[in-house]
mmCIF file of C-alpha atoms in Angstrom:
data_model
loop_
_atom_site.group_PDB
_atom_site.id
_atom_site.type_symbol
_atom_site.label_atom_id
_atom_site.label_comp_id
_atom_site.label_asym_id
_atom_site.label_seq_id
_atom_site.Cartn_x
_atom_site.Cartn_y
_atom_site.Cartn_z
ATOM 1 C CA UNK A 1 -20.752 12.511 -21.573
ATOM 2 C CA UNK A 2 -19.005 13.979 -18.559
ATOM 3 C CA UNK A 3 -16.472 11.138 -18.611
ATOM 4 C CA UNK A 4 -15.662 12.028 -22.232
ATOM 5 C CA UNK A 5 -15.220 15.666 -21.266
ATOM 6 C CA UNK A 6 -12.851 14.682 -18.466
ATOM 7 C CA UNK A 7 -10.833 12.558 -20.878
ATOM 8 C CA UNK A 8 -10.556 15.532 -23.244
ATOM 9 C CA UNK A 9 -9.529 17.685 -20.308
ATOM 10 C CA UNK A 10 -6.764 15.198 -19.541
ATOM 11 C CA UNK A 11 -5.517 15.464 -23.124
ATOM 12 C CA UNK A 12 -5.460 19.248 -22.787
ATOM 13 C CA UNK A 13 -3.483 18.877 -19.587
ATOM 14 C CA UNK A 14 -0.933 16.605 -21.204
ATOM 15 C CA UNK A 15 -0.486 19.141 -24.011
ATOM 16 C CA UNK A 16 0.785 21.737 -21.570
ATOM 17 C CA UNK A 17 -2.262 23.145 -19.776
ATOM 18 C CA UNK A 18 -1.129 24.447 -16.386
ATOM 19 C CA UNK A 19 -1.925 22.247 -13.392
ATOM 20 C CA UNK A 20 -3.920 25.079 -11.822
ATOM 21 C CA UNK A 21 -6.145 25.549 -14.884
ATOM 22 C CA UNK A 22 -6.582 21.789 -15.266
ATOM 23 C CA UNK A 23 -7.576 21.131 -11.664
ATOM 24 C CA UNK A 24 -9.970 24.059 -11.809
ATOM 25 C CA UNK A 25 -11.549 22.599 -14.956
ATOM 26 C CA UNK A 26 -11.915 19.157 -13.396
ATOM 27 C CA UNK A 27 -13.505 20.547 -10.262
ATOM 28 C CA UNK A 28 -16.188 22.159 -12.410
ATOM 29 C CA UNK A 29 -17.086 19.083 -14.474
ATOM 30 C CA UNK A 30 -16.440 16.171 -12.099
ATOM 31 C CA UNK A 31 -19.581 14.605 -10.693
ATOM 32 C CA UNK A 32 -18.803 12.252 -7.804
ATOM 33 C CA UNK A 33 -21.713 10.326 -6.319
ATOM 34 C CA UNK A 34 -20.224 9.507 -2.914
ATOM 35 C CA UNK A 35 -21.770 8.108 0.235
ATOM 36 C CA UNK A 36 -21.432 9.896 3.565
ATOM 37 C CA UNK A 37 -18.426 7.737 4.484
ATOM 38 C CA UNK A 38 -16.949 8.394 1.055
ATOM 39 C CA UNK A 39 -16.913 12.100 1.868
ATOM 40 C CA UNK A 40 -15.560 11.867 5.422
ATOM 41 C CA UNK A 41 -11.815 12.045 6.032
ATOM 42 C CA UNK A 42 -9.853 9.629 8.215
ATOM 43 C CA UNK A 43 -10.372 11.522 11.464
ATOM 44 C CA UNK A 44 -14.085 12.015 10.820
ATOM 45 C CA UNK A 45 -14.572 8.316 10.059
ATOM 46 C CA UNK A 46 -12.796 7.209 13.230
ATOM 47 C CA UNK A 47 -14.873 9.658 15.270
ATOM 48 C CA UNK A 48 -18.103 8.496 13.626
ATOM 49 C CA UNK A 49 -17.377 4.926 14.676
ATOM 50 C CA UNK A 50 -16.720 5.733 18.310
ATOM 51 C CA UNK A 51 -13.009 6.425 18.647
ATOM 52 C CA UNK A 52 -10.532 9.282 18.784
ATOM 53 C CA UNK A 53 -8.011 9.897 16.017
ATOM 54 C CA UNK A 54 -4.696 11.690 16.402
ATOM 55 C CA UNK A 55 -2.293 12.797 13.677
ATOM 56 C CA UNK A 56 1.485 13.045 13.811
ATOM 57 C CA UNK A 57 4.184 13.960 11.323
ATOM 58 C CA UNK A 58 7.336 11.855 11.381
ATOM 59 C CA UNK A 59 10.494 12.976 9.576
ATOM 60 C CA UNK A 60 12.622 10.189 8.117
ATOM 61 C CA UNK A 61 16.407 10.023 7.969
ATOM 62 C CA UNK A 62 16.342 11.069 4.307
ATOM 63 C CA UNK A 63 14.063 14.047 4.930
ATOM 64 C CA UNK A 64 10.580 12.838 3.964
ATOM 65 C CA UNK A 65 7.688 13.866 6.210
ATOM 66 C CA UNK A 66 5.174 11.049 6.615
ATOM 67 C CA UNK A 67 1.848 11.323 8.392
ATOM 68 C CA UNK A 68 1.014 8.749 11.034
ATOM 69 C CA UNK A 69 -2.512 8.286 12.394
ATOM 70 C CA UNK A 70 -3.184 7.026 15.920
ATOM 71 C CA UNK A 71 -6.336 5.535 17.424
ATOM 72 C CA UNK A 72 -5.540 5.349 21.169
ATOM 73 C CA UNK A 73 -6.210 2.154 23.090
ATOM 74 C CA UNK A 74 -5.108 0.503 26.321
ATOM 75 C CA UNK A 75 -3.780 -2.765 24.888
ATOM 76 C CA UNK A 76 -0.521 -3.297 22.970
ATOM 77 C CA UNK A 77 0.347 -1.103 19.996
ATOM 78 C CA UNK A 78 -0.391 -2.439 16.516
ATOM 79 C CA UNK A 79 1.178 -0.719 13.498
ATOM 80 C CA UNK A 80 -0.614 -1.055 10.138
ATOM 81 C CA UNK A 81 1.066 -0.527 6.765
ATOM 82 C CA UNK A 82 -0.880 -0.301 3.511
ATOM 83 C CA UNK A 83 -0.642 -1.561 -0.048
ATOM 84 C CA UNK A 84 0.380 0.037 -3.340
ATOM 85 C CA UNK A 85 -2.015 2.737 -4.515
ATOM 86 C CA UNK A 86 -3.688 3.159 -1.133
ATOM 87 C CA UNK A 87 -2.964 4.782 2.222
ATOM 88 C CA UNK A 88 -4.335 4.426 5.762
ATOM 89 C CA UNK A 89 -7.933 5.255 4.771
ATOM 90 C CA UNK A 90 -8.991 1.743 3.659
ATOM 91 C CA UNK A 91 -8.266 0.439 7.160
ATOM 92 C CA UNK A 92 -11.262 2.417 8.466
ATOM 93 C CA UNK A 93 -13.711 2.935 5.584
ATOM 94 C CA UNK A 94 -15.980 -0.015 6.460
ATOM 95 C CA UNK A 95 -16.502 1.247 9.980
ATOM 96 C CA UNK A 96 -16.588 -1.537 12.576
ATOM 97 C CA UNK A 97 -15.970 -4.065 9.787
ATOM 98 C CA UNK A 98 -12.638 -2.393 8.930
ATOM 99 C CA UNK A 99 -9.439 -3.833 10.369
ATOM 100 C CA UNK A 100 -8.301 -0.554 11.932
ATOM 101 C CA UNK A 101 -11.610 0.106 13.676
ATOM 102 C CA UNK A 102 -12.043 -3.561 14.623
ATOM 103 C CA UNK A 103 -8.630 -3.514 16.335
ATOM 104 C CA UNK A 104 -9.586 -0.330 18.183
ATOM 105 C CA UNK A 105 -12.887 -1.945 19.214
ATOM 106 C CA UNK A 106 -10.808 -4.720 20.804
ATOM 107 C CA UNK A 107 -8.850 -2.132 22.778
ATOM 108 C CA UNK A 108 -5.599 -2.178 20.805
ATOM 109 C CA UNK A 109 -3.514 0.980 20.463
ATOM 110 C CA UNK A 110 -3.660 1.377 16.679
ATOM 111 C CA UNK A 111 -1.058 3.232 14.593
ATOM 112 C CA UNK A 112 -1.330 3.654 10.825
ATOM 113 C CA UNK A 113 1.526 4.714 8.536
ATOM 114 C CA UNK A 114 0.949 6.683 5.335
ATOM 115 C CA UNK A 115 3.945 5.994 3.098
ATOM 116 C CA UNK A 116 5.793 8.724 1.233
ATOM 117 C CA UNK A 117 4.030 9.762 -1.959
ATOM 118 C CA UNK A 118 0.484 9.179 -0.717
ATOM 119 C CA UNK A 119 -1.924 12.079 -0.429
ATOM 120 C CA UNK A 120 -1.105 12.372 3.283
ATOM 121 C CA UNK A 121 2.695 12.212 2.946
ATOM 122 C CA UNK A 122 3.641 14.325 -0.035
ATOM 123 C CA UNK A 123 6.275 16.394 1.769
ATOM 124 C CA UNK A 124 10.028 16.670 2.236
ATOM 125 C CA UNK A 125 12.086 19.063 4.351
ATOM 126 C CA UNK A 126 13.910 20.356 1.243
ATOM 127 C CA UNK A 127 12.450 18.851 -1.929
ATOM 128 C CA UNK A 128 9.307 19.974 -3.731
ATOM 129 C CA UNK A 129 7.315 17.047 -5.205
ATOM 130 C CA UNK A 130 6.342 19.169 -8.230
ATOM 131 C CA UNK A 131 9.545 21.092 -8.885
ATOM 132 C CA UNK A 132 12.076 18.420 -7.873
ATOM 133 C CA UNK A 133 10.267 15.455 -9.425
ATOM 134 C CA UNK A 134 13.247 13.272 -10.319
ATOM 135 C CA UNK A 135 14.716 13.600 -6.849
ATOM 136 C CA UNK A 136 11.581 13.582 -4.706
ATOM 137 C CA UNK A 137 9.993 10.566 -6.450
ATOM 138 C CA UNK A 138 13.192 8.528 -6.564
ATOM 139 C CA UNK A 139 11.952 5.788 -4.238
ATOM 140 C CA UNK A 140 10.230 2.407 -4.131
ATOM 141 C CA UNK A 141 9.016 0.112 -1.369
ATOM 142 C CA UNK A 142 12.672 -0.270 -0.374
ATOM 143 C CA UNK A 143 12.885 3.302 0.914
ATOM 144 C CA UNK A 144 9.409 2.999 2.419
ATOM 145 C CA UNK A 145 10.749 0.168 4.531
ATOM 146 C CA UNK A 146 14.298 1.315 5.173
ATOM 147 C CA UNK A 147 13.254 4.857 6.126
ATOM 148 C CA UNK A 148 9.477 5.355 6.540
ATOM 149 C CA UNK A 149 8.745 2.170 8.443
ATOM 150 C CA UNK A 150 11.914 2.401 10.540
ATOM 151 C CA UNK A 151 11.173 5.986 11.592
ATOM 152 C CA UNK A 152 7.544 5.128 12.387
ATOM 153 C CA UNK A 153 8.446 2.106 14.515
ATOM 154 C CA UNK A 154 10.898 4.221 16.500
ATOM 155 C CA UNK A 155 8.312 6.970 16.870
ATOM 156 C CA UNK A 156 5.637 4.591 18.162
ATOM 157 C CA UNK A 157 8.047 3.010 20.648
ATOM 158 C CA UNK A 158 9.078 6.462 21.866
ATOM 159 C CA UNK A 159 5.475 7.647 22.208
ATOM 160 C CA UNK A 160 4.259 4.537 24.013
ATOM 161 C CA UNK A 161 7.307 3.551 26.028
ATOM 162 C CA UNK A 162 6.954 -0.024 24.788
ATOM 163 C CA UNK A 163 9.948 -2.152 23.873
ATOM 164 C CA UNK A 164 8.197 -4.044 21.078
ATOM 165 C CA UNK A 165 5.049 -3.626 19.003
ATOM 166 C CA UNK A 166 2.789 -5.796 16.880
ATOM 167 C CA UNK A 167 2.678 -5.080 13.140
ATOM 168 C CA UNK A 168 0.411 -5.907 10.198
ATOM 169 C CA UNK A 169 1.214 -5.193 6.553
ATOM 170 C CA UNK A 170 -0.886 -5.754 3.446
ATOM 171 C CA UNK A 171 0.820 -6.495 0.103
ATOM 172 C CA UNK A 172 3.326 -3.625 -0.308
ATOM 173 C CA UNK A 173 3.165 -3.163 3.456
ATOM 174 C CA UNK A 174 4.712 -6.630 3.740
ATOM 175 C CA UNK A 175 7.295 -5.871 1.028
ATOM 176 C CA UNK A 176 8.581 -2.868 2.915
ATOM 177 C CA UNK A 177 8.634 -4.772 6.198
ATOM 178 C CA UNK A 178 10.841 -7.506 4.733
ATOM 179 C CA UNK A 179 13.014 -4.867 3.041
ATOM 180 C CA UNK A 180 13.535 -3.220 6.437
ATOM 181 C CA UNK A 181 14.098 -6.247 8.644
ATOM 182 C CA UNK A 182 16.448 -7.925 6.148
ATOM 183 C CA UNK A 183 18.652 -4.846 5.628
ATOM 184 C CA UNK A 184 18.407 -3.371 9.135
ATOM 185 C CA UNK A 185 18.077 -6.547 11.213
ATOM 186 C CA UNK A 186 18.136 -4.641 14.498
ATOM 187 C CA UNK A 187 14.466 -3.832 13.821
ATOM 188 C CA UNK A 188 13.571 -7.501 14.257
ATOM 189 C CA UNK A 189 14.048 -6.930 17.977
ATOM 190 C CA UNK A 190 11.378 -4.219 17.977
ATOM 191 C CA UNK A 191 8.554 -6.426 16.656
ATOM 192 C CA UNK A 192 6.667 -9.089 18.630
ATOM 193 C CA UNK A 193 4.875 -10.443 15.595
ATOM 194 C CA UNK A 194 4.473 -9.370 11.988
ATOM 195 C CA UNK A 195 1.346 -10.430 10.087
ATOM 196 C CA UNK A 196 1.962 -10.432 6.342
ATOM 197 C CA UNK A 197 -1.384 -10.232 4.546
ATOM 198 C CA UNK A 198 -1.106 -11.197 0.854
ATOM 199 C CA UNK A 199 2.624 -10.363 0.871
ATOM 200 C CA UNK A 200 4.206 -8.925 -2.276
ATOM 201 C CA UNK A 201 7.578 -10.656 -2.585
ATOM 202 C CA UNK A 202 7.655 -13.507 -5.113
ATOM 203 C CA UNK A 203 5.693 -13.683 -8.369
ATOM 204 C CA UNK A 204 5.910 -17.186 -9.827
ATOM 205 C CA UNK A 205 3.214 -18.892 -11.930
ATOM 206 C CA UNK A 206 1.231 -15.713 -12.404
ATOM 207 C CA UNK A 207 -2.008 -15.599 -14.472
ATOM 208 C CA UNK A 208 -1.687 -14.831 -18.180
ATOM 209 C CA UNK A 209 -3.186 -11.345 -17.918
ATOM 210 C CA UNK A 210 -0.633 -10.403 -15.261
ATOM 211 C CA UNK A 211 2.187 -11.837 -17.367
ATOM 212 C CA UNK A 212 1.158 -9.764 -20.373
ATOM 213 C CA UNK A 213 0.917 -6.557 -18.358
ATOM 214 C CA UNK A 214 4.189 -7.121 -16.507
ATOM 215 C CA UNK A 215 6.037 -8.018 -19.704
ATOM 216 C CA UNK A 216 4.918 -4.732 -21.271
ATOM 217 C CA UNK A 217 5.809 -2.897 -18.072
ATOM 218 C CA UNK A 218 9.414 -1.922 -18.928
ATOM 219 C CA UNK A 219 8.364 -0.258 -22.178
ATOM 220 C CA UNK A 220 5.411 1.587 -20.642
ATOM 221 C CA UNK A 221 7.413 2.698 -17.609
ATOM 222 C CA UNK A 222 10.262 3.898 -19.805
ATOM 223 C CA UNK A 223 7.809 5.943 -21.852
ATOM 224 C CA UNK A 224 6.546 7.461 -18.619
ATOM 225 C CA UNK A 225 10.092 8.242 -17.561
ATOM 226 C CA UNK A 226 10.810 9.870 -20.934
ATOM 227 C CA UNK A 227 7.705 12.028 -20.552
ATOM 228 C CA UNK A 228 8.812 13.061 -17.061
ATOM 229 C CA UNK A 229 5.988 11.206 -15.317
ATOM 230 C CA UNK A 230 7.369 10.336 -11.874
ATOM 231 C CA UNK A 231 4.166 10.478 -9.801
ATOM 232 C CA UNK A 232 1.210 8.183 -10.461
ATOM 233 C CA UNK A 233 -2.354 8.552 -9.151
ATOM 234 C CA UNK A 234 -1.855 12.012 -7.720
ATOM 235 C CA UNK A 235 -4.733 13.080 -5.515
ATOM 236 C CA UNK A 236 -7.110 15.331 -7.488
ATOM 237 C CA UNK A 237 -4.966 14.783 -10.584
ATOM 238 C CA UNK A 238 -6.223 13.775 -14.039
ATOM 239 C CA UNK A 239 -6.192 10.001 -13.674
ATOM 240 C CA UNK A 240 -7.602 9.893 -10.154
ATOM 241 C CA UNK A 241 -10.398 12.325 -10.965
ATOM 242 C CA UNK A 242 -11.369 10.264 -14.002
ATOM 243 C CA UNK A 243 -11.341 7.055 -11.953
ATOM 244 C CA UNK A 244 -13.451 8.544 -9.171
ATOM 245 C CA UNK A 245 -15.955 10.005 -11.628
ATOM 246 C CA UNK A 246 -16.318 6.907 -13.789
ATOM 247 C CA UNK A 247 -16.434 4.505 -10.843
ATOM 248 C CA UNK A 248 -19.209 6.149 -8.820
ATOM 249 C CA UNK A 249 -22.072 5.732 -11.284
ATOM 250 C CA UNK A 250 -23.892 2.616 -10.096
ATOM 251 C CA UNK A 251 -24.243 -0.649 -12.010
ATOM 252 C CA UNK A 252 -22.310 0.488 -15.070
ATOM 253 C CA UNK A 253 -19.421 1.579 -12.852
ATOM 254 C CA UNK A 254 -19.387 -1.809 -11.156
ATOM 255 C CA UNK A 255 -19.144 -3.616 -14.478
ATOM 256 C CA UNK A 256 -16.383 -1.333 -15.787
ATOM 257 C CA UNK A 257 -14.313 -0.585 -12.688
ATOM 258 C CA UNK A 258 -14.712 -3.790 -10.692
ATOM 259 C CA UNK A 259 -15.626 -6.726 -12.922
ATOM 260 C CA UNK A 260 -13.590 -5.607 -15.948
ATOM 261 C CA UNK A 261 -10.696 -3.693 -14.367
ATOM 262 C CA UNK A 262 -10.139 -5.012 -10.834
ATOM 263 C CA UNK A 263 -11.285 -8.618 -10.550
ATOM 264 C CA UNK A 264 -9.108 -9.939 -13.428
ATOM 265 C CA UNK A 265 -5.978 -8.789 -11.579
ATOM 266 C CA UNK A 266 -6.787 -9.299 -7.897
ATOM 267 C CA UNK A 267 -9.274 -12.182 -7.903
ATOM 268 C CA UNK A 268 -13.028 -12.552 -8.300
ATOM 269 C CA UNK A 269 -15.324 -12.154 -5.291
ATOM 270 C CA UNK A 270 -18.453 -10.015 -5.806
ATOM 271 C CA UNK A 271 -19.689 -10.637 -2.265
ATOM 272 C CA UNK A 272 -16.506 -9.115 -0.839
ATOM 273 C CA UNK A 273 -16.680 -5.963 -2.947
ATOM 274 C CA UNK A 274 -20.331 -5.124 -3.520
ATOM 275 C CA UNK A 275 -21.895 -2.424 -5.692
ATOM 276 C CA UNK A 276 -23.095 -0.234 -2.809
ATOM 277 C CA UNK A 277 -19.551 0.061 -1.434
ATOM 278 C CA UNK A 278 -18.133 1.819 -4.508
ATOM 279 C CA UNK A 279 -19.514 5.185 -3.416
ATOM 280 C CA UNK A 280 -17.402 4.882 -0.263
ATOM 281 C CA UNK A 281 -14.332 3.171 -1.704
ATOM 282 C CA UNK A 282 -13.678 5.680 -4.466
ATOM 283 C CA UNK A 283 -13.996 8.562 -2.069
ATOM 284 C CA UNK A 284 -10.711 7.352 -0.565
ATOM 285 C CA UNK A 285 -8.830 5.490 -3.287
ATOM 286 C CA UNK A 286 -6.567 5.417 -5.152
ATOM 287 C CA UNK A 287 -3.687 7.264 -3.487
ATOM 288 C CA UNK A 288 -0.437 8.412 -5.057
ATOM 289 C CA UNK A 289 2.807 6.515 -5.528
ATOM 290 C CA UNK A 290 6.060 6.727 -7.468
ATOM 291 C CA UNK A 291 6.588 5.345 -10.962
ATOM 292 C CA UNK A 292 9.830 3.826 -9.665
ATOM 293 C CA UNK A 293 7.862 1.794 -7.134
ATOM 294 C CA UNK A 294 5.796 0.173 -9.878
ATOM 295 C CA UNK A 295 9.020 -0.426 -11.814
ATOM 296 C CA UNK A 296 10.550 -2.205 -8.811
ATOM 297 C CA UNK A 297 7.594 -4.598 -8.594
ATOM 298 C CA UNK A 298 7.818 -5.229 -12.321
ATOM 299 C CA UNK A 299 11.457 -6.189 -11.831
ATOM 300 C CA UNK A 300 10.531 -8.663 -9.087
ATOM 301 C CA UNK A 301 8.282 -10.485 -11.523
ATOM 302 C CA UNK A 302 10.653 -10.391 -14.495
ATOM 303 C CA UNK A 303 13.740 -11.441 -12.495
ATOM 304 C CA UNK A 304 11.833 -13.957 -10.332
ATOM 305 C CA UNK A 305 13.671 -12.728 -7.255
ATOM 306 C CA UNK A 306 12.847 -10.614 -4.208
ATOM 307 C CA UNK A 307 15.735 -8.277 -4.884
ATOM 308 C CA UNK A 308 16.716 -4.647 -4.549
ATOM 309 C CA UNK A 309 16.092 -2.185 -7.370
ATOM 310 C CA UNK A 310 17.881 -2.906 -10.642
ATOM 311 C CA UNK A 311 19.600 0.249 -11.968
ATOM 312 C CA UNK A 312 21.273 -1.503 -14.907
ATOM 313 C CA UNK A 313 24.863 -2.751 -14.968
ATOM 314 C CA UNK A 314 26.539 0.645 -14.552
ATOM 315 C CA UNK A 315 24.049 1.849 -11.966
ATOM 316 C CA UNK A 316 24.298 -1.412 -10.015
ATOM 317 C CA UNK A 317 28.096 -1.218 -9.982
ATOM 318 C CA UNK A 318 27.867 2.321 -8.594
ATOM 319 C CA UNK A 319 25.122 1.477 -6.090
ATOM 320 C CA UNK A 320 25.940 -2.062 -4.991
ATOM 321 C CA UNK A 321 29.450 -2.731 -6.310
ATOM 322 C CA UNK A 322 28.139 -5.586 -8.460
ATOM 323 C CA UNK A 323 26.497 -6.086 -11.862
ATOM 324 C CA UNK A 324 23.161 -7.353 -10.532
ATOM 325 C CA UNK A 325 21.138 -6.074 -7.574
ATOM 326 C CA UNK A 326 21.446 -8.212 -4.433
ATOM 327 C CA UNK A 327 18.572 -10.328 -3.185
ATOM 328 C CA UNK A 328 17.074 -9.215 0.094
ATOM 329 C CA UNK A 329 18.728 -11.407 2.774
ATOM 330 C CA UNK A 330 15.514 -12.904 4.128
ATOM 331 C CA UNK A 331 17.511 -15.177 6.433
ATOM 332 C CA UNK A 332 18.046 -12.086 8.591
ATOM 333 C CA UNK A 333 14.287 -11.631 9.196
ATOM 334 C CA UNK A 334 14.306 -13.294 12.599
ATOM 335 C CA UNK A 335 11.177 -11.825 14.149
ATOM 336 C CA UNK A 336 8.007 -13.923 14.391
ATOM 337 C CA UNK A 337 6.189 -13.848 11.051
ATOM 338 C CA UNK A 338 2.675 -15.008 10.207
ATOM 339 C CA UNK A 339 1.666 -15.260 6.540
ATOM 340 C CA UNK A 340 -1.931 -15.178 5.342
ATOM 341 C CA UNK A 341 -2.735 -15.854 1.686
ATOM 342 C CA UNK A 342 -6.168 -15.596 0.095
ATOM 343 C CA UNK A 343 -7.451 -18.638 -1.771
ATOM 344 C CA UNK A 344 -9.031 -16.365 -4.412
ATOM 345 C CA UNK A 345 -6.027 -14.024 -4.672
ATOM 346 C CA UNK A 346 -4.586 -13.940 -8.213
ATOM 347 C CA UNK A 347 -1.967 -11.287 -7.442
ATOM 348 C CA UNK A 348 -0.298 -12.709 -4.333
ATOM 349 C CA UNK A 349 -0.816 -16.396 -4.966
ATOM 350 C CA UNK A 350 -0.959 -18.995 -2.194
ATOM 351 C CA UNK A 351 1.928 -20.759 -3.942
ATOM 352 C CA UNK A 352 4.084 -17.654 -3.673
ATOM 353 C CA UNK A 353 3.190 -17.249 -0.025
ATOM 354 C CA UNK A 354 4.555 -20.771 0.483
ATOM 355 C CA UNK A 355 7.744 -19.831 -1.390
ATOM 356 C CA UNK A 356 8.178 -16.881 0.975
ATOM 357 C CA UNK A 357 7.561 -19.140 3.960
ATOM 358 C CA UNK A 358 10.467 -21.389 2.889
ATOM 359 C CA UNK A 359 12.829 -18.405 2.572
ATOM 360 C CA UNK A 360 12.080 -16.985 6.021
ATOM 361 C CA UNK A 361 13.658 -18.533 9.141
ATOM 362 C CA UNK A 362 10.870 -17.942 11.649
ATOM 363 C CA UNK A 363 7.389 -18.297 10.166
ATOM 364 C CA UNK A 364 5.207 -19.182 13.138
ATOM 365 C CA UNK A 365 1.928 -19.390 11.230
ATOM 366 C CA UNK A 366 0.824 -19.881 7.623
ATOM 367 C CA UNK A 367 -2.839 -19.823 6.650
ATOM 368 C CA UNK A 368 -4.910 -19.904 3.489
ATOM 369 C CA UNK A 369 -7.907 -17.619 3.979
ATOM 370 C CA UNK A 370 -11.225 -18.719 2.483
ATOM 371 C CA UNK A 371 -13.151 -16.577 -0.038
ATOM 372 C CA UNK A 372 -10.480 -13.852 -0.060
ATOM 373 C CA UNK A 373 -8.938 -11.985 -3.007
ATOM 374 C CA UNK A 374 -5.978 -9.641 -2.871
ATOM 375 C CA UNK A 375 -8.044 -6.581 -2.000
ATOM 376 C CA UNK A 376 -10.466 -8.461 0.243
ATOM 377 C CA UNK A 377 -7.873 -8.390 3.029
ATOM 378 C CA UNK A 378 -8.603 -4.671 3.356
ATOM 379 C CA UNK A 379 -11.862 -3.879 1.530
ATOM 380 C CA UNK A 380 -14.023 -6.967 1.927
ATOM 381 C CA UNK A 381 -17.401 -7.093 3.625
ATOM 382 C CA UNK A 382 -16.498 -10.723 4.433
ATOM 383 C CA UNK A 383 -13.274 -9.905 6.321
ATOM 384 C CA UNK A 384 -14.880 -10.097 9.800
ATOM 385 C CA UNK A 385 -15.984 -13.640 8.964
ATOM 386 C CA UNK A 386 -12.953 -15.084 7.188
ATOM 387 C CA UNK A 387 -9.985 -12.966 8.306
ATOM 388 C CA UNK A 388 -10.434 -11.176 11.613
ATOM 389 C CA UNK A 389 -10.775 -14.251 13.865
ATOM 390 C CA UNK A 390 -7.338 -15.539 12.802
ATOM 391 C CA UNK A 391 -5.764 -12.116 13.202
ATOM 392 C CA UNK A 392 -7.164 -11.616 16.697
ATOM 393 C CA UNK A 393 -6.060 -15.094 17.814
ATOM 394 C CA UNK A 394 -2.504 -14.439 16.657
ATOM 395 C CA UNK A 395 -2.321 -10.983 18.197
ATOM 396 C CA UNK A 396 -3.585 -12.297 21.517
ATOM 397 C CA UNK A 397 -1.041 -15.132 21.438
ATOM 398 C CA UNK A 398 1.924 -12.788 20.904
ATOM 399 C CA UNK A 399 0.590 -9.839 22.860
#
């Protein structure tokens, strides 16, 4: 019943209710059944599991203010970048079985970037994300790499005094890394090793359900653009509140939100994402992103190229001086790269990881990870068994 009420509230919102009235209404009717860890914020989680968390704000060259978390350690610095629709939280929400905490347990100096548009990085030195929507939200993973990641790498190097750092990126986190190092190749010299977990670059031979959704993408995204929808999954917004409410209700929530909505797109592994974890997961996810970012990924699939954003013929001529957007020059990614693909991943297929491997000049390691879907790289209860040993071996080798 409450889910129906929330849906009606969303309709009221979309027929010109004010954001203030709408959020107030949602706060009264939403009923989130969260675990303790689902209620704790990033800093509280890190503290609970035996470490100290610091927060910094880094201003990019184009004026965005991104929040960077730091878990101090005595070993080399490791920078973590997150996937689409998430932020730094998922790297710590399984406690000692989370990659961020596990790295800190090993003594690494852990840094975590929250990309522009997430709930932690919804700021600009001049632009208002609500009043200047078309301008503020005019970005994709390209800008997250070219600006956010570049500024964060420089900040970490300045703070630590190191000459090079280790880096790990999941899905979109890998996309932005390759966007950066291919277009600003000087950043290759600042990375000892980059671990690309389920990288989002090439999308060949995708499952039928993905093909159907991606093929309808241009129409749906254009409708969103026409309606002035530039921000998706805003924290405490209509969609996110509905997701959190519907997906924290036990067995029914698992069937609807996980088996029916998530597994068909990311891969099926009920042992990796178990029922009891939902009350923690949906306390921290999803996190906001730009409509343009989703459009860019849709273009990658439809054009079958890892290329820059397609603005149409006129826009491309103005932006790039050519009719079609240029491919990212992956031959310029000269830093050491390790690629890990999940055998159960239906979003970042093993095949496409191998395609990426062939396009990069310096892949030092390629591995197919057992019993791992797309989201298992970050959320899975099985990650300490199937994933962490390989990660720690590689970090130690290039540390």
